[in-house]
Short mmCIF file of C-alpha atoms and ligand atoms in Angstrom, two decimals:
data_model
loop_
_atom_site.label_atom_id
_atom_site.label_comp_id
_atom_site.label_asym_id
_atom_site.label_seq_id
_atom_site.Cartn_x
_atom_site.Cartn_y
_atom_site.Cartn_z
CA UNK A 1032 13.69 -8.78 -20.91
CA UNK A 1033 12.67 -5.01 -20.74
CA UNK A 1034 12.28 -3.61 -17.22
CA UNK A 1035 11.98 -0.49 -15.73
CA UNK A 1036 15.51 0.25 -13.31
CA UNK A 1037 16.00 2.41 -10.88
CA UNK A 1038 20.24 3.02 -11.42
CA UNK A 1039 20.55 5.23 -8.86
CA UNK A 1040 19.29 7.65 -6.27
CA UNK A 1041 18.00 11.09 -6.43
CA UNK A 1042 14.76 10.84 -7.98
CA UNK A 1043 12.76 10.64 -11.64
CA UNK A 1044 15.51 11.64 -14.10
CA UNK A 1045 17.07 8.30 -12.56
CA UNK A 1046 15.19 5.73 -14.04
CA UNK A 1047 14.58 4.39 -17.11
CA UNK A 1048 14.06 1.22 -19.30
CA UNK A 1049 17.17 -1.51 -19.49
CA UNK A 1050 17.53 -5.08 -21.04
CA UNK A 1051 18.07 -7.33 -18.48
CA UNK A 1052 18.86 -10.78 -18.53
CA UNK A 1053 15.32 -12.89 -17.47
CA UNK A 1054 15.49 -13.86 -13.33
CA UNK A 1055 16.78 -17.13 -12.20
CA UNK A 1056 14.63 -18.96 -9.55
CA UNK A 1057 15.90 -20.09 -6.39
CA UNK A 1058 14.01 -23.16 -5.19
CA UNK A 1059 11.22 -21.42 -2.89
CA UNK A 1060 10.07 -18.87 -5.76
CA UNK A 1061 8.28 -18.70 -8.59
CA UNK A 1062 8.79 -16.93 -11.99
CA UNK A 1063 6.01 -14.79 -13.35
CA UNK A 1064 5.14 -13.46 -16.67
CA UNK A 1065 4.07 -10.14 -15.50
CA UNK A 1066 0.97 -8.86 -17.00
CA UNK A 1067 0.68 -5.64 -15.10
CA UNK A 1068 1.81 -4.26 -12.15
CA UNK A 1069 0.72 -1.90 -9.93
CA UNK A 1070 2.37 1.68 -9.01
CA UNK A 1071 2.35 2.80 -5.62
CA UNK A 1072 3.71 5.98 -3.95
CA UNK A 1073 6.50 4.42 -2.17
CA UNK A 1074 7.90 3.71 -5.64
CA UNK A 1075 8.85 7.19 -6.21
CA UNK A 1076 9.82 7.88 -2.98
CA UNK A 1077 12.17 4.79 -3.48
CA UNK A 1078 13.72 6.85 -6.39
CA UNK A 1079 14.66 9.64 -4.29
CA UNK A 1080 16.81 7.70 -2.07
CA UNK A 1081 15.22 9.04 1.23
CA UNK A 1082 14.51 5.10 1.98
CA UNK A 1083 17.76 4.55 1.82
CA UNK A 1084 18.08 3.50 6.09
CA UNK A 1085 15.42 1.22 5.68
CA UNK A 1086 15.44 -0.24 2.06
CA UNK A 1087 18.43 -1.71 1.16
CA UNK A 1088 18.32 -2.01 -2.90
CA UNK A 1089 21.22 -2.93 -5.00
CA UNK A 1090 20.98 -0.45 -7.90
CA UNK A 1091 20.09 -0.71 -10.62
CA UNK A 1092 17.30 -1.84 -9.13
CA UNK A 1093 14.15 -2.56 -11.02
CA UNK A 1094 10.96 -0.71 -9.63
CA UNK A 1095 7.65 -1.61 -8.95
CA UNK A 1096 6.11 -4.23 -6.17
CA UNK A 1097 2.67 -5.33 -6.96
CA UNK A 1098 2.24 -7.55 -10.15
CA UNK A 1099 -0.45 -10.06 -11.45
CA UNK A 1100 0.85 -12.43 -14.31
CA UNK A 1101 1.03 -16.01 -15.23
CA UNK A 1102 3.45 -18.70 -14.07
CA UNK A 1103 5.79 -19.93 -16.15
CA UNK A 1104 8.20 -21.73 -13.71
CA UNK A 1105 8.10 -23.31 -10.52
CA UNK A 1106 11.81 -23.55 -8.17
CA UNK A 1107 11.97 -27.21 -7.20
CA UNK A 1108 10.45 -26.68 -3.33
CA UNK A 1109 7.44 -25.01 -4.63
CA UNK A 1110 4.01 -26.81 -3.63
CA UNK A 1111 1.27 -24.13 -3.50
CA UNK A 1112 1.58 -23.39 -7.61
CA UNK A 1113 1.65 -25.07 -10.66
CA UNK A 1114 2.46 -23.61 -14.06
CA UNK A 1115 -0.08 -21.80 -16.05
CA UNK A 1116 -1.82 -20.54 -12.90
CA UNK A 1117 -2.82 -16.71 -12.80
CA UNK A 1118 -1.21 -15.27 -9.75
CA UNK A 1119 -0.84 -11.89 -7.90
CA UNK A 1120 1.72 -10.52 -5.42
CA UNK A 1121 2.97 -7.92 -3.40
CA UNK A 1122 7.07 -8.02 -3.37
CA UNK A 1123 7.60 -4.80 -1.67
CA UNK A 1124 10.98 -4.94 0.50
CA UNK A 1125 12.16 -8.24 -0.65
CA UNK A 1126 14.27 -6.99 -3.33
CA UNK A 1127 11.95 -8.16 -6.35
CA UNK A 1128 10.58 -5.35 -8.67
CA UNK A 1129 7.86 -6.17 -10.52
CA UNK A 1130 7.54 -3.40 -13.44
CA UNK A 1131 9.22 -5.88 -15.53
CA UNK A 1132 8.19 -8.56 -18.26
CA UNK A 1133 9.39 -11.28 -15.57
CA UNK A 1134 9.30 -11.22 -12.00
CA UNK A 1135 11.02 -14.06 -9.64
CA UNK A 1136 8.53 -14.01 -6.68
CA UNK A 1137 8.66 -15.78 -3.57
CA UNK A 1138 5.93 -18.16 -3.08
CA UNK A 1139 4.78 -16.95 0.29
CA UNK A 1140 4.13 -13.71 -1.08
CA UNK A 1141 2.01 -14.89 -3.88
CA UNK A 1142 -1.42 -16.13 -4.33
CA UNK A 1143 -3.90 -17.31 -6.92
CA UNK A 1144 -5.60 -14.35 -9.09
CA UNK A 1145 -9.46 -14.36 -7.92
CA UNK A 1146 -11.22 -15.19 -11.72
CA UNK A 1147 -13.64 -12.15 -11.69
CA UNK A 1148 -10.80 -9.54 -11.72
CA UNK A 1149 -8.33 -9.43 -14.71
CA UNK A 1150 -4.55 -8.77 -14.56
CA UNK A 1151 -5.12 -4.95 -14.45
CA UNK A 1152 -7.25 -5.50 -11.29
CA UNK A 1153 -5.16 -7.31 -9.58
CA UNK A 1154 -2.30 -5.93 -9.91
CA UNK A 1155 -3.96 -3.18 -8.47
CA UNK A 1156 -4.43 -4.96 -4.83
CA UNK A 1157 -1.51 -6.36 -3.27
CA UNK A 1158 -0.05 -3.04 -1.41
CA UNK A 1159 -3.42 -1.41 -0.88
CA UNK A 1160 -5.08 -4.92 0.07
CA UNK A 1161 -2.15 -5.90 2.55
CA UNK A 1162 -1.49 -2.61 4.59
CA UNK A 1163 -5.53 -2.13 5.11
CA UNK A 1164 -5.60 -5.97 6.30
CA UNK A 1165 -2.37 -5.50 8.25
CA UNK A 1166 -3.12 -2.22 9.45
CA UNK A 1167 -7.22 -2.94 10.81
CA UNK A 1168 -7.39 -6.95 11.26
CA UNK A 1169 -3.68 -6.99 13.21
CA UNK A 1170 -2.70 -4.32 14.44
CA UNK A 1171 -5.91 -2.35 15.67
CA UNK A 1172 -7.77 -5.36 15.92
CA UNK A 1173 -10.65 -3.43 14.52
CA UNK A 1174 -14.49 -4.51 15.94
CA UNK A 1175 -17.82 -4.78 14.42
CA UNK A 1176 -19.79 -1.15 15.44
CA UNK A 1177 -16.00 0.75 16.19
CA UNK A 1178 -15.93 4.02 14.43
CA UNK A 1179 -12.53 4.12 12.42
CA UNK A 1180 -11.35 7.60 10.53
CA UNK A 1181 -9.47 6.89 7.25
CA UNK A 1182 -8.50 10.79 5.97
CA UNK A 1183 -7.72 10.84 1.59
CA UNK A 1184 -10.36 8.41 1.11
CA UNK A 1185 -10.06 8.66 -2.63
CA UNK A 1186 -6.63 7.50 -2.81
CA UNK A 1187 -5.12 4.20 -3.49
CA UNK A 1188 -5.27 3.07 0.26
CA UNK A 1189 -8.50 4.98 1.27
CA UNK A 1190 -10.23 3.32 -1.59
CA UNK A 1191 -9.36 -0.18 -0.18
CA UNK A 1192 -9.12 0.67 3.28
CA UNK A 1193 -12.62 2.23 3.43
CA UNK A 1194 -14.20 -1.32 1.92
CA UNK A 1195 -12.21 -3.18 4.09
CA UNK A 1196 -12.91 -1.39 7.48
CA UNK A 1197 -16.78 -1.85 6.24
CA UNK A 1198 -16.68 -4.90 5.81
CA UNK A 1199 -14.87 -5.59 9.18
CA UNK A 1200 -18.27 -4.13 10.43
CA UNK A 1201 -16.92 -0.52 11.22
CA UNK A 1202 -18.56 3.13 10.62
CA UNK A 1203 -16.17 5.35 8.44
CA UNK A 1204 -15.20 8.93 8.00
CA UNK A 1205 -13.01 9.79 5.75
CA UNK A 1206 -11.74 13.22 4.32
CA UNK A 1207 -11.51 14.14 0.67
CA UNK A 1208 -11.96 16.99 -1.87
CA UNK A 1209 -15.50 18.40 -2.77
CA UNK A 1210 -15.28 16.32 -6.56
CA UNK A 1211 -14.55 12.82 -4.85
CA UNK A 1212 -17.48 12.84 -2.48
CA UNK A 1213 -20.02 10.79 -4.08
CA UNK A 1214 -16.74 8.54 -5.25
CA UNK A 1215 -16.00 8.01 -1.77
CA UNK A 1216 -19.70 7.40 -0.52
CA UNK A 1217 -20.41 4.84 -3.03
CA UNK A 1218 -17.02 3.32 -1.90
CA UNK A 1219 -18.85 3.18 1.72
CA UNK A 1220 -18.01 5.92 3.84
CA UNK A 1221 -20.50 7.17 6.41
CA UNK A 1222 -19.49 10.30 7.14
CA UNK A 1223 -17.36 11.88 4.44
CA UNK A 1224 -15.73 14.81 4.78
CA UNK A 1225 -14.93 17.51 2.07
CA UNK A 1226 -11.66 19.13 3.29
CA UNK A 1227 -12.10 22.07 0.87
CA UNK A 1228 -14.69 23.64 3.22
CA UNK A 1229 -14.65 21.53 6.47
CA UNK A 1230 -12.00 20.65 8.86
CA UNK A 1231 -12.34 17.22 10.27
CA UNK A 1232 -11.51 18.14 13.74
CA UNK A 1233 -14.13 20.22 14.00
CA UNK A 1234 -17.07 17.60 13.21
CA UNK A 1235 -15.59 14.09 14.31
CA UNK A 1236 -15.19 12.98 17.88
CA UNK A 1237 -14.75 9.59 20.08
CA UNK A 1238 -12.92 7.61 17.02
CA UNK A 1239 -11.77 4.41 17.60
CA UNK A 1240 -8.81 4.05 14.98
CA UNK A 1241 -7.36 6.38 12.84
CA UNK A 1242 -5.28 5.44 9.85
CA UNK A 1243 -2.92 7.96 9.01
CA UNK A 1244 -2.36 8.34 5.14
CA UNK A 1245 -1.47 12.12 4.96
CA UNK A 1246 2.15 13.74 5.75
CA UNK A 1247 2.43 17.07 7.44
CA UNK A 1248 0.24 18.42 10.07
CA UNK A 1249 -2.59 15.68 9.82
CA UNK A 1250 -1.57 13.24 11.87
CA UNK A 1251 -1.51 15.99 15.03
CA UNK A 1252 -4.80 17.33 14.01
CA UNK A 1253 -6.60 13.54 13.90
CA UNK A 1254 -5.26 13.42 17.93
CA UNK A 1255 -8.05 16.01 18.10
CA UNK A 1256 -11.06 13.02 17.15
CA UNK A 1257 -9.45 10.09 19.33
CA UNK A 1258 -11.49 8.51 21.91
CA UNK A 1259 -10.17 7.02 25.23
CA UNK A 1260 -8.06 3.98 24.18
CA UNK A 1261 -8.48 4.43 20.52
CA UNK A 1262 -5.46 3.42 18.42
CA UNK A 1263 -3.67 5.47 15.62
CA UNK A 1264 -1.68 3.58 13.18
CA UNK A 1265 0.41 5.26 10.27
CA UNK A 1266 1.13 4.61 7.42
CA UNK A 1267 3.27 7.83 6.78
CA UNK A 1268 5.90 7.87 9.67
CA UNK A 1269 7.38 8.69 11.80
CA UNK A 1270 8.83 5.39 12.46
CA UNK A 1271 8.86 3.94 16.22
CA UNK A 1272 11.11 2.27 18.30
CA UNK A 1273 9.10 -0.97 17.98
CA UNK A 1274 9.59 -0.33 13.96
CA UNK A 1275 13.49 -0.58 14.09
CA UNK A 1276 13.19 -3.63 17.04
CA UNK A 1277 11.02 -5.28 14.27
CA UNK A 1278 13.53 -4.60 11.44
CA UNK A 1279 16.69 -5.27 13.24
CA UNK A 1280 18.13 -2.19 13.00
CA UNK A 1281 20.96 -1.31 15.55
CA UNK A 1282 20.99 0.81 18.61
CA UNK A 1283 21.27 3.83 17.21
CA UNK A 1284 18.54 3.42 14.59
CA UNK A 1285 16.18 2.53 16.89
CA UNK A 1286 16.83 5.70 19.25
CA UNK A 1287 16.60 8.17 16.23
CA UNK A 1288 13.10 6.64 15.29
CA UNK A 1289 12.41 6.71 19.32
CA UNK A 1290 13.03 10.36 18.84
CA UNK A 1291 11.25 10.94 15.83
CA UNK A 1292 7.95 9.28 17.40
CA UNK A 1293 8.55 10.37 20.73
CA UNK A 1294 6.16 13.39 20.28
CA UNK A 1295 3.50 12.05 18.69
CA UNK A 1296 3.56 9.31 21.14
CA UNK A 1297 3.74 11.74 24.00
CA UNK A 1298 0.36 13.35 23.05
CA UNK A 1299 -1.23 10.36 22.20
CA UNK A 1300 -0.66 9.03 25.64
CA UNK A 1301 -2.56 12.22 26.70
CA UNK A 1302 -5.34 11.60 24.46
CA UNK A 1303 -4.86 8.15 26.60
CA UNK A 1304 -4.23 6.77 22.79
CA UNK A 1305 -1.91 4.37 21.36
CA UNK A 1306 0.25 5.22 18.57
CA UNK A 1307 2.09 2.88 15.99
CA UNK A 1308 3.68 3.38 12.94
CA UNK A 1309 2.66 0.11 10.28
CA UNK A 1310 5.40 -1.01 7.47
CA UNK A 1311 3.89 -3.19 5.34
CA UNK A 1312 4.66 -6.96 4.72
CA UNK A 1313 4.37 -9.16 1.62
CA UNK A 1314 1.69 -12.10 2.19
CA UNK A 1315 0.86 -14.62 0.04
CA UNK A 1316 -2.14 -16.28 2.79
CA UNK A 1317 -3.24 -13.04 3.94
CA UNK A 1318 -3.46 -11.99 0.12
CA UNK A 1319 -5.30 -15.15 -0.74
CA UNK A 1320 -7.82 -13.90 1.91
CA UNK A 1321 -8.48 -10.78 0.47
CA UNK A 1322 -8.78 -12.71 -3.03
CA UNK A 1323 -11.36 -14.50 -1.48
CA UNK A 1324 -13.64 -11.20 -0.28
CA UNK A 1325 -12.45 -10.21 -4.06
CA UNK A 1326 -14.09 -12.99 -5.67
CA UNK A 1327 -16.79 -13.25 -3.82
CA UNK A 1328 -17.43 -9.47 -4.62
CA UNK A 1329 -17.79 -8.27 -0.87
CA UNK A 1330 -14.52 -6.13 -1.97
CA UNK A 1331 -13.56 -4.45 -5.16
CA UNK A 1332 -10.63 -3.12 -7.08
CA UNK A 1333 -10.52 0.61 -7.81
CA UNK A 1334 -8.69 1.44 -10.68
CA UNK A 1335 -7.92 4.90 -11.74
CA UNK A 1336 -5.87 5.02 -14.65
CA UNK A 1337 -4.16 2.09 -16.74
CA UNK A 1338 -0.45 3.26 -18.40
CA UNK A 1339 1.24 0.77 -20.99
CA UNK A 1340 4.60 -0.28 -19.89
CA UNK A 1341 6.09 2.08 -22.30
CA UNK A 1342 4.48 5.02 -20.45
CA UNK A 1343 5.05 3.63 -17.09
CA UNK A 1344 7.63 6.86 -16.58
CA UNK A 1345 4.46 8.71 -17.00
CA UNK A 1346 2.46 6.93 -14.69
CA UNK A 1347 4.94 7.06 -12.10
CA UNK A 1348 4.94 11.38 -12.67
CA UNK A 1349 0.87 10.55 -12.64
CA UNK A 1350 1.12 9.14 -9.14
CA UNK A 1351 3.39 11.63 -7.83
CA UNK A 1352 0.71 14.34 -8.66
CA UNK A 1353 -1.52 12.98 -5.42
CA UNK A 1354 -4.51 13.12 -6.80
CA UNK A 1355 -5.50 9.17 -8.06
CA UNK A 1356 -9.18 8.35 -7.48
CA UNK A 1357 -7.74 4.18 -6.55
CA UNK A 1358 -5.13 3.20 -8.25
CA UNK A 1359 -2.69 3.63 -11.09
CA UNK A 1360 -1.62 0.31 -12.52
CA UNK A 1361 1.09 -0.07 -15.73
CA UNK A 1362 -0.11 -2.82 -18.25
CA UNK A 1363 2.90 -4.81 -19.21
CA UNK A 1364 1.99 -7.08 -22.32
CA UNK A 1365 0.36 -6.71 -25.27
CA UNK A 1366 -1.78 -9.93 -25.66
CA UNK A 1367 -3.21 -9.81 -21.90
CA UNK A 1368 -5.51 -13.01 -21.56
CA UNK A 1369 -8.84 -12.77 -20.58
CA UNK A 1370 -9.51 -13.14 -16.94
N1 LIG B 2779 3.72 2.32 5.63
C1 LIG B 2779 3.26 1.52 4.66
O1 LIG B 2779 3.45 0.30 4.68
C2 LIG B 2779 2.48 2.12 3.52
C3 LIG B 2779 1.79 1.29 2.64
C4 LIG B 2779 1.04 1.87 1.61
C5 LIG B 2779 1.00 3.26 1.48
N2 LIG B 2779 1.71 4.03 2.35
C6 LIG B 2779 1.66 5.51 2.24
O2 LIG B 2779 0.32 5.93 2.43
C7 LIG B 2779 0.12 7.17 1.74
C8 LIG B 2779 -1.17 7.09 0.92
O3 LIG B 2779 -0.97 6.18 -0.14
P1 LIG B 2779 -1.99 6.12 -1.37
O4 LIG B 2779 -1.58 4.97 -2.22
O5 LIG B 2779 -3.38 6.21 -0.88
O6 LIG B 2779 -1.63 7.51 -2.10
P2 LIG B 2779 -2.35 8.19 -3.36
O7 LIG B 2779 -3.20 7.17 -4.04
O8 LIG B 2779 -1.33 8.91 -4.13
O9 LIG B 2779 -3.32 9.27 -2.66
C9 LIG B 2779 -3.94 10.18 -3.52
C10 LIG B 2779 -5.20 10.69 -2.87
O10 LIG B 2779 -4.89 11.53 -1.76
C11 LIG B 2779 -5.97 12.44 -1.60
N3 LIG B 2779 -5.51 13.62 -0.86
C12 LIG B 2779 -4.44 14.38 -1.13
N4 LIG B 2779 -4.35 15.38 -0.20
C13 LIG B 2779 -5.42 15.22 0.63
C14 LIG B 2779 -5.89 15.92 1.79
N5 LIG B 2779 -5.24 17.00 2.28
N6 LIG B 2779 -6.99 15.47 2.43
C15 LIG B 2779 -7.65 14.38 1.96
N7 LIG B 2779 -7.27 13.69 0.85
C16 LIG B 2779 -6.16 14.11 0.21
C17 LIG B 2779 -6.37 12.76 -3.02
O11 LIG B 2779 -7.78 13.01 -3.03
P3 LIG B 2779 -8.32 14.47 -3.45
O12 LIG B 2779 -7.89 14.64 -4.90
O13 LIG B 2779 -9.78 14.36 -3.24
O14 LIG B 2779 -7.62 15.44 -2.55
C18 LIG B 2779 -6.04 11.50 -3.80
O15 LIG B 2779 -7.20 10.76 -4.11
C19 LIG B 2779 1.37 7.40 0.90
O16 LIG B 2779 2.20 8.33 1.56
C20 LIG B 2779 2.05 6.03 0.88
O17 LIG B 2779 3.44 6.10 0.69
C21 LIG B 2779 2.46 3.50 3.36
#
C-alpha cells in the first residue's frame, strides 16, 4: 500500500511516499481503509525530531493521526465494530499513522462516523474534537455562564474549541486577524478580538479558562485576563511535572519539565491561577460523544482546504504556513463513498 513515511528526523525534505506492506491486526484493533485523514500541526513538528523525548517512533514511520475510512477487518477480540462500518479515529501517540491507504487502529480509539458528515469531515475531527473535550469537559471542568478565552480562533483547534466551549454553556473571546472576524463570530465567539489592531490584554479581564494555542510570548500576556482561581491549560508547552508523572518518564525528565513550567506556574500562582499543560489522548467513547453533538448538528466540522494524497507533501507545507481557517484534511482514495 502507498503511505506517506517519515524515514527520519530533521524535518520536510524527510518524508516522502513508500510501498509498504498492508498492516497486520493484532486481536484488539481494527483495519481501516482510509478515506482521508486529517493533518495537524504536530505532524510537522513530528518531522523535525524535536518530539523526540516524548514520542517514541520507529522510523520510517508513517505520518498522520486522524483518519475516517471503512472497515475491512476486525482482530478476533473486537466487539464494538463490524465490517463495512464507516469509522473515524484519532491515533496520535500510539504508533499508528494514518496518511496511508490502510490504517491498523485500536478499537478504543475508534468510533462510528456520524452519517451527516462524509470522510473528509471526519477526518477532520478527531485531534481538534478530543483536545477541546479533554482540555474544557476534564481538565477545567468548564461551567455553564464561565467566561473562557480561546486566542487563534480561526485555527484548527479554535474552530472546534470555540463550538465546543459554547455549547458547554460558556461566553468566548477569542483573538484572530482582521479577515477571520466574521469567520470566527459565525463560529460563536462573543467577543472576538482582531490582534492586528487590539491587544487582548488590554480589553479582557476576570476569565475563567484560558486555552493556550499560541507559542511565544502569549501564554504570559493571557496571565494578564485571569480571574481569581481561573485555570490555564496549554496546549503548546511547556510541559509540567504532572505531564512526565503521567507519561512515565524518569526522574530526570520530570525535573527538566518542572523547570521548564516552573515560571509560568510561579506567576500563575500569583494571579492565584492554576496552570497545566494538556497532551492529548486517543478516545474512541469520548469521540463517539462528540459524533453524537456532530450528528445531531449542535457541532460542526470546519474544513479549510482538502489535498489529494498525492499532494499531501503540500498540504503538510500548507499547514506549516499557520494560517488554516479549520482544518486541512488529505483525501486518500479516489472512489470516496457517499456519506
Ligand atoms: N498539546 C496537545 O495535545 C495539542 C493538541 C492539538 C494541537 N496542539 C497545538 O495547538 C496549536 C494550535 O493548533 P491548530 O491546529 O489550531 O493550528 P493551526 O490550525 O495551524 O492554527 C492556524 C491559525 O492560527 C491563527 N494565528 C496565527 N497566529 C496568531 C496570532 N498571533 N493570534 C491569533 N491567531 C493566530 C491563524 O489565524 P489568522 O490567520 O487569523 O492569524 C490561523 O487560523 C499548535 O501548536 C498545535 O501543535 C496541541
Amino acid at each position: 500500500m502507498k503511505a506517506l513515511v517519515l524515514k527520519r528526523y530533521g524535518g520536510a525534505n524527510n518524508v516522502e511516499f513508500a510501498d509498504l506492506p498492508r498492516p497486520t491486526i493484532k486481536p484488539d484493533e481494527i483495519l481501516v481503509q482510509v478515506y482521508a485523514a486529517g493533518l495537524n500541526p504536530v505532524d510537522n513538528i513530528i518531522a523535525t525530531g524535536s518530539f523526540k523525548p516524548i514520542i517514541k517512533l520507529q522510523l520510517p514511520a508513517t505520518m498522520g493521526s486522524d483518519l475516517a475510512g471503512v472497515v475491512v477487518e476486525l482482530g478476533s477480540a473486537v466487539t464494538r465494530f463490524k465490517v463495512g462500518d464507516a469509522v473515524f479515529a484519532s491515533t496520535f501517540d500510539l504508533g499508528v499513522g494514518t496518511l496511508a491507504e490502510y490504517a491498523a487502529v485500536p478499537e478504543h480509539a475508534a468510533a462510528l462516523k456520524p452519517d451527516n458528515l462524509d470522510f473528509v469531515q471526519a477526518a477532520s475531527i478527531p485531534m481538534v474534537g478530543l483536545t477541546s473535550w479533554q482540555a474544557f469537559a476534564e481538565r477545567a471542568r468548564l461551567q455553564p455562564g464561565q467566561k473562557v478565552f480561546i486566542p487563534a480562533g480561526a485555527g484548527g483547534i479554535g474552530s472546534f474549541a470555540i463550538q465546543l466551549a459554547k455549547l458547554l454553556g460558556a461566553k468566548v473571546a477569542t483573538t484572530t486577524s482582521t479577515g477571520n472576524v466574521d469567520f470566527v463570530r459565525q463560529l460563536g465567539a462573543d467577543e472576538v478580538i482582531d490582534y492586528k489592531k487590539q491587544e487582548f490584554e488590554e480589553l479582557l479581564r476576570d476569565y475563567d479558562v484560558v486555552l493556550a494555542t499560541l507559542r511565544g510570548g502569549e501564554l504570559e500576556r493571557s496571565l494578564q485576563v485571569v480571574g481569581t482561581g481561573s485555570k490555564i491549560v496549554s496546549l503548546v508547552g511547556p510541559p509540567d511535572a504532572a505531564f512526565a508523572q503521567q507519561r512515565g518518564m524518569n526522574f530526570a525528565m520530570k525535573f527538566v519539565f518542572e523547570l521548564l513550567s516552573g515560571k509560568i506556574i510561579r506567576l500563575a500562582k500569583r494571579r492565584k491561577a492554576s496552570y497545566s499543560f494538556l497532551f492529548v489522548r486517543p478516545d474512541g467513547r469520548q469521540l463517539a460523544n462528540i459524533g453524537d453533538h456532530l450528528a445531531a448538528s449542535r457541532l460542526r466540522p470546519v474544513v479549510d482546504t482538502v489535498f489529494p494524497f498525492a499532494q499531501a507533501k503540500e498540504g503538510l507545507a500548507y499547514l506549516a504556513q499557520g494560517r488554516a481557517k479549520g482544518k486541512v484534511v488529505v483525501q486518500m482514495a479516489t472512489s470516496v463513498p457517499e456519506a
